[in-house]
């Protein structure tokens, strides 16, 4: 800090671009490594399993139901979907997660049914065989994935439905139908192709942001991913990790913007 900014800033940019992110003051990996890059390498696959999987699932469901709803605008199903979209978009992720934990673990366990665990990555003690360990990991990831899909699939469906509906009202679509083209060709070649760019924009930005993790969801479900790493760094006042993760999230966003362009 005793050098002028025009000396410090290029060095800092070079360190970020080469992923030389320094060392954490308090946080360490499971093997005891305090390098921030090692912390990211350890947490990133866990976040991809959880948040990125939920984002992809949400996008696929939104595309399927959004296109279906665009063909039945004004129907009862369309109105119910609009209500669900507004409701799910307004529900906080942490609140939905707590409710699902209370219902699936406390209520159902009291009835003798244990569908999902309340949190964590593995059972205690964890399985030793690799296949059983992997199945146990998926079992623990199921409930937080379901939570994130529930709170985001409604708005994503409504966005796709609106994009497809607006495109379907264009003159070139009416001309294609007047020519007698089959409806599936009109939908694929004339509607979805035109509506794809804004939908793809939201998907790519969503995938990029998913690599940053979900701070509240990962904290509620005690999932040690990127979001939980950020949360732990804030609580332990480990400013090296906070600054490094902020740089990483910014680089991911910039990379996604370049990809979109």
Short mmCIF file of C-alpha atoms in Angstrom, two decimals:
data_model
loop_
_atom_site.label_atom_id
_atom_site.label_comp_id
_atom_site.label_asym_id
_atom_site.label_seq_id
_atom_site.Cartn_x
_atom_site.Cartn_y
_atom_site.Cartn_z
CA UNK A 1 0.00 0.00 0.00
CA UNK A 2 3.02 2.32 0.07
CA UNK A 3 3.19 2.41 -3.75
CA UNK A 4 1.01 4.58 -6.05
CA UNK A 5 -2.11 3.12 -7.62
CA UNK A 6 -0.65 2.97 -11.13
CA UNK A 7 1.95 0.52 -9.79
CA UNK A 8 -0.42 -1.52 -7.64
CA UNK A 9 -3.36 -1.87 -10.03
CA UNK A 10 -1.55 -3.58 -12.97
CA UNK A 11 0.11 -6.00 -10.56
CA UNK A 12 -3.23 -6.81 -8.97
CA UNK A 13 -4.86 -7.38 -12.38
CA UNK A 14 -1.99 -9.66 -13.41
CA UNK A 15 -2.36 -11.69 -10.22
CA UNK A 16 -6.10 -12.08 -10.72
CA UNK A 17 -5.78 -13.11 -14.37
CA UNK A 18 -3.13 -15.70 -13.46
CA UNK A 19 -5.27 -16.86 -10.49
CA UNK A 20 -2.59 -15.87 -7.98
CA UNK A 21 -5.16 -15.05 -5.31
CA UNK A 22 -2.98 -15.22 -2.22
CA UNK A 23 -3.51 -17.16 1.00
CA UNK A 24 -6.39 -17.14 3.46
CA UNK A 25 -5.74 -16.01 7.00
CA UNK A 26 -8.06 -18.45 8.77
CA UNK A 27 -9.79 -20.76 6.24
CA UNK A 28 -8.15 -23.98 5.05
CA UNK A 29 -8.99 -26.93 2.84
CA UNK A 30 -9.57 -30.41 4.20
CA UNK A 31 -5.89 -31.14 3.60
CA UNK A 32 -4.79 -27.99 5.46
CA UNK A 33 -3.92 -25.86 2.41
CA UNK A 34 -4.60 -22.14 2.98
CA UNK A 35 -4.19 -20.96 -0.62
CA UNK A 36 -7.35 -19.32 -1.92
CA UNK A 37 -7.04 -21.14 -5.26
CA UNK A 38 -6.98 -24.47 -3.42
CA UNK A 39 -10.10 -23.44 -1.50
CA UNK A 40 -11.83 -22.64 -4.79
CA UNK A 41 -10.74 -25.94 -6.36
CA UNK A 42 -12.17 -27.79 -3.35
CA UNK A 43 -15.51 -25.93 -3.23
CA UNK A 44 -16.26 -25.33 -6.92
CA UNK A 45 -17.19 -28.95 -7.86
CA UNK A 46 -19.60 -29.06 -4.92
CA UNK A 47 -21.30 -25.87 -6.05
CA UNK A 48 -21.50 -27.17 -9.62
CA UNK A 49 -23.20 -30.31 -8.36
CA UNK A 50 -25.72 -28.29 -6.41
CA UNK A 51 -26.36 -24.85 -7.92
CA UNK A 52 -25.38 -25.50 -11.55
CA UNK A 53 -27.47 -28.69 -11.61
CA UNK A 54 -30.44 -26.74 -10.23
CA UNK A 55 -29.93 -24.01 -12.85
CA UNK A 56 -29.84 -26.50 -15.73
CA UNK A 57 -32.89 -28.35 -14.38
CA UNK A 58 -34.77 -25.07 -14.02
CA UNK A 59 -33.87 -24.02 -17.56
CA UNK A 60 -35.01 -27.32 -19.08
CA UNK A 61 -38.30 -27.29 -17.18
CA UNK A 62 -38.84 -23.62 -18.00
CA UNK A 63 -38.25 -24.20 -21.70
CA UNK A 64 -40.63 -27.14 -21.80
CA UNK A 65 -43.48 -25.59 -19.84
CA UNK A 66 -42.91 -22.07 -21.18
CA UNK A 67 -43.31 -23.18 -24.80
CA UNK A 68 -46.39 -25.23 -23.87
CA UNK A 69 -48.02 -22.30 -22.08
CA UNK A 70 -47.30 -19.96 -25.00
CA UNK A 71 -49.62 -22.10 -27.13
CA UNK A 72 -52.53 -21.90 -24.66
CA UNK A 73 -52.42 -18.24 -23.61
CA UNK A 74 -55.39 -17.24 -21.46
CA UNK A 75 -56.33 -20.78 -20.46
CA UNK A 76 -56.76 -21.94 -16.87
CA UNK A 77 -53.37 -23.63 -16.96
CA UNK A 78 -51.80 -20.38 -18.16
CA UNK A 79 -53.40 -18.37 -15.37
CA UNK A 80 -52.36 -20.92 -12.73
CA UNK A 81 -48.81 -20.87 -14.09
CA UNK A 82 -48.74 -17.07 -13.86
CA UNK A 83 -49.82 -17.20 -10.21
CA UNK A 84 -47.21 -19.87 -9.46
CA UNK A 85 -44.52 -17.83 -11.23
CA UNK A 86 -45.27 -14.73 -9.16
CA UNK A 87 -45.41 -16.75 -5.93
CA UNK A 88 -42.23 -18.76 -6.48
CA UNK A 89 -40.33 -15.66 -7.55
CA UNK A 90 -41.30 -13.89 -4.33
CA UNK A 91 -40.37 -16.74 -1.95
CA UNK A 92 -36.86 -16.37 -0.43
CA UNK A 93 -34.60 -19.37 -0.97
CA UNK A 94 -33.61 -19.67 2.68
CA UNK A 95 -37.26 -19.61 3.82
CA UNK A 96 -38.31 -22.27 1.31
CA UNK A 97 -35.32 -24.37 2.36
CA UNK A 98 -36.22 -24.19 6.05
CA UNK A 99 -39.84 -25.13 5.30
CA UNK A 100 -38.77 -28.13 3.22
CA UNK A 101 -36.37 -29.25 5.95
CA UNK A 102 -39.12 -28.99 8.55
CA UNK A 103 -41.56 -30.90 6.38
CA UNK A 104 -39.37 -33.64 4.87
CA UNK A 105 -37.19 -34.28 7.90
CA UNK A 106 -39.10 -33.39 11.05
CA UNK A 107 -42.71 -34.08 10.02
CA UNK A 108 -42.11 -37.10 7.83
CA UNK A 109 -39.44 -38.54 10.13
CA UNK A 110 -41.90 -38.29 13.00
CA UNK A 111 -44.26 -40.38 10.86
CA UNK A 112 -41.55 -42.95 10.24
CA UNK A 113 -40.55 -41.71 6.77
CA UNK A 114 -37.11 -40.28 6.15
CA UNK A 115 -37.01 -39.07 2.56
CA UNK A 116 -34.18 -36.53 2.67
CA UNK A 117 -31.53 -35.58 5.23
CA UNK A 118 -31.67 -32.06 6.73
CA UNK A 119 -28.28 -30.94 5.45
CA UNK A 120 -24.62 -31.67 4.95
CA UNK A 121 -22.90 -33.56 2.14
CA UNK A 122 -22.62 -37.06 3.61
CA UNK A 123 -24.15 -39.19 6.31
CA UNK A 124 -22.38 -39.70 9.64
CA UNK A 125 -20.31 -41.82 9.30
CA UNK A 126 -19.97 -41.51 5.50
CA UNK A 127 -20.03 -44.68 3.36
CA UNK A 128 -16.64 -46.11 2.45
CA UNK A 129 -17.43 -47.65 -0.94
CA UNK A 130 -17.21 -45.13 -3.79
CA UNK A 131 -20.62 -46.02 -5.26
CA UNK A 132 -22.40 -45.86 -1.92
CA UNK A 133 -20.59 -42.60 -1.16
CA UNK A 134 -21.70 -41.11 -4.48
CA UNK A 135 -25.32 -42.16 -3.93
CA UNK A 136 -25.19 -40.68 -0.43
CA UNK A 137 -23.87 -37.42 -1.91
CA UNK A 138 -26.74 -37.26 -4.42
CA UNK A 139 -29.21 -38.02 -1.62
CA UNK A 140 -27.97 -35.07 0.40
CA UNK A 141 -27.95 -32.79 -2.67
CA UNK A 142 -31.53 -33.62 -3.69
CA UNK A 143 -33.39 -31.39 -1.22
CA UNK A 144 -31.40 -28.17 -1.82
CA UNK A 145 -31.66 -28.74 -5.59
CA UNK A 146 -35.43 -29.17 -5.27
CA UNK A 147 -35.58 -25.97 -3.21
CA UNK A 148 -33.72 -23.88 -5.80
CA UNK A 149 -35.76 -25.33 -8.66
CA UNK A 150 -39.06 -24.57 -6.92
CA UNK A 151 -38.21 -20.92 -6.24
CA UNK A 152 -36.87 -20.23 -9.77
CA UNK A 153 -38.74 -22.44 -12.23
CA UNK A 154 -41.89 -20.30 -12.14
CA UNK A 155 -40.21 -17.06 -13.20
CA UNK A 156 -38.09 -18.83 -15.81
CA UNK A 157 -41.20 -20.51 -17.27
CA UNK A 158 -43.00 -17.18 -17.43
CA UNK A 159 -40.05 -15.49 -19.17
CA UNK A 160 -39.89 -18.22 -21.83
CA UNK A 161 -43.67 -18.13 -22.25
CA UNK A 162 -43.63 -14.34 -22.76
CA UNK A 163 -40.76 -14.45 -25.25
CA UNK A 164 -42.35 -17.22 -27.31
CA UNK A 165 -45.81 -15.60 -27.15
CA UNK A 166 -44.52 -12.21 -28.35
CA UNK A 167 -42.61 -13.82 -31.21
CA UNK A 168 -45.63 -15.92 -32.22
CA UNK A 169 -47.60 -12.71 -32.84
CA UNK A 170 -45.15 -11.36 -35.42
CA UNK A 171 -46.16 -11.01 -39.07
CA UNK A 172 -43.58 -13.46 -40.41
CA UNK A 173 -45.08 -16.20 -38.20
CA UNK A 174 -48.55 -15.47 -39.55
CA UNK A 175 -47.16 -15.67 -43.10
CA UNK A 176 -45.53 -19.02 -42.35
CA UNK A 177 -48.81 -20.39 -41.05
CA UNK A 178 -50.69 -18.94 -44.05
CA UNK A 179 -48.35 -20.89 -46.32
CA UNK A 180 -49.62 -24.08 -44.69
CA UNK A 181 -46.43 -25.07 -42.87
CA UNK A 182 -46.88 -27.68 -40.13
CA UNK A 183 -47.13 -26.18 -36.66
CA UNK A 184 -44.00 -27.94 -35.40
CA UNK A 185 -41.97 -26.35 -38.22
CA UNK A 186 -43.43 -22.94 -37.47
CA UNK A 187 -42.56 -23.36 -33.80
CA UNK A 188 -39.04 -24.64 -34.43
CA UNK A 189 -37.88 -22.57 -37.40
CA UNK A 190 -39.80 -19.32 -37.02
CA UNK A 191 -40.67 -18.86 -33.35
CA UNK A 192 -38.03 -20.59 -31.22
CA UNK A 193 -35.16 -19.50 -33.45
CA UNK A 194 -36.11 -15.86 -33.05
CA UNK A 195 -36.95 -16.15 -29.34
CA UNK A 196 -33.74 -18.05 -28.57
CA UNK A 197 -31.22 -15.15 -28.13
CA UNK A 198 -32.83 -13.50 -25.06
CA UNK A 199 -33.57 -16.92 -23.56
CA UNK A 200 -29.97 -18.01 -24.15
CA UNK A 201 -28.73 -14.77 -22.60
CA UNK A 202 -30.55 -15.52 -19.36
CA UNK A 203 -29.34 -19.13 -19.37
CA UNK A 204 -25.65 -18.31 -19.85
CA UNK A 205 -25.69 -15.54 -17.24
CA UNK A 206 -27.51 -17.92 -14.88
CA UNK A 207 -24.89 -20.63 -15.40
CA UNK A 208 -22.08 -18.13 -14.80
CA UNK A 209 -23.66 -16.85 -11.60
CA UNK A 210 -24.32 -20.43 -10.44
CA UNK A 211 -20.56 -21.04 -10.24
CA UNK A 212 -20.46 -18.38 -7.54
CA UNK A 213 -22.73 -20.52 -5.40
CA UNK A 214 -25.87 -19.71 -3.44
CA UNK A 215 -24.85 -18.19 -0.11
CA UNK A 216 -28.16 -18.52 1.75
CA UNK A 217 -29.18 -21.91 0.35
CA UNK A 218 -25.78 -23.47 0.99
CA UNK A 219 -25.76 -22.02 4.50
CA UNK A 220 -29.25 -23.32 5.34
CA UNK A 221 -28.40 -26.82 4.10
CA UNK A 222 -24.83 -26.74 5.47
CA UNK A 223 -23.43 -27.42 2.00
CA UNK A 224 -19.70 -26.54 1.78
CA UNK A 225 -19.70 -24.88 -1.65
CA UNK A 226 -18.61 -21.52 -3.02
CA UNK A 227 -21.50 -19.66 -1.41
CA UNK A 228 -20.73 -21.14 1.99
CA UNK A 229 -17.05 -20.28 1.50
CA UNK A 230 -18.02 -16.64 0.94
CA UNK A 231 -20.22 -16.72 4.04
CA UNK A 232 -17.48 -18.28 6.19
CA UNK A 233 -14.94 -15.74 4.92
CA UNK A 234 -17.23 -12.86 5.91
CA UNK A 235 -17.88 -14.30 9.38
CA UNK A 236 -14.17 -14.91 10.02
CA UNK A 237 -13.25 -11.47 8.58
CA UNK A 238 -10.89 -13.14 6.10
CA UNK A 239 -10.69 -10.21 3.71
CA UNK A 240 -8.21 -11.99 1.42
CA UNK A 241 -10.79 -14.64 0.56
CA UNK A 242 -13.62 -12.10 0.26
CA UNK A 243 -11.66 -9.93 -2.19
CA UNK A 244 -10.40 -12.95 -4.16
CA UNK A 245 -13.88 -14.44 -4.53
CA UNK A 246 -15.28 -11.07 -5.58
CA UNK A 247 -12.62 -10.87 -8.28
CA UNK A 248 -13.44 -14.43 -9.41
CA UNK A 249 -17.18 -13.74 -9.62
CA UNK A 250 -16.46 -10.60 -11.64
CA UNK A 251 -14.23 -12.53 -14.05
CA UNK A 252 -16.93 -15.19 -14.50
CA UNK A 253 -19.48 -12.50 -15.34
CA UNK A 254 -17.13 -10.80 -17.82
CA UNK A 255 -16.36 -14.17 -19.47
CA UNK A 256 -20.09 -14.85 -19.79
CA UNK A 257 -20.64 -11.43 -21.38
CA UNK A 258 -17.87 -12.06 -23.93
CA UNK A 259 -19.37 -15.48 -24.70
CA UNK A 260 -22.77 -13.88 -25.27
CA UNK A 261 -21.30 -11.27 -27.58
#
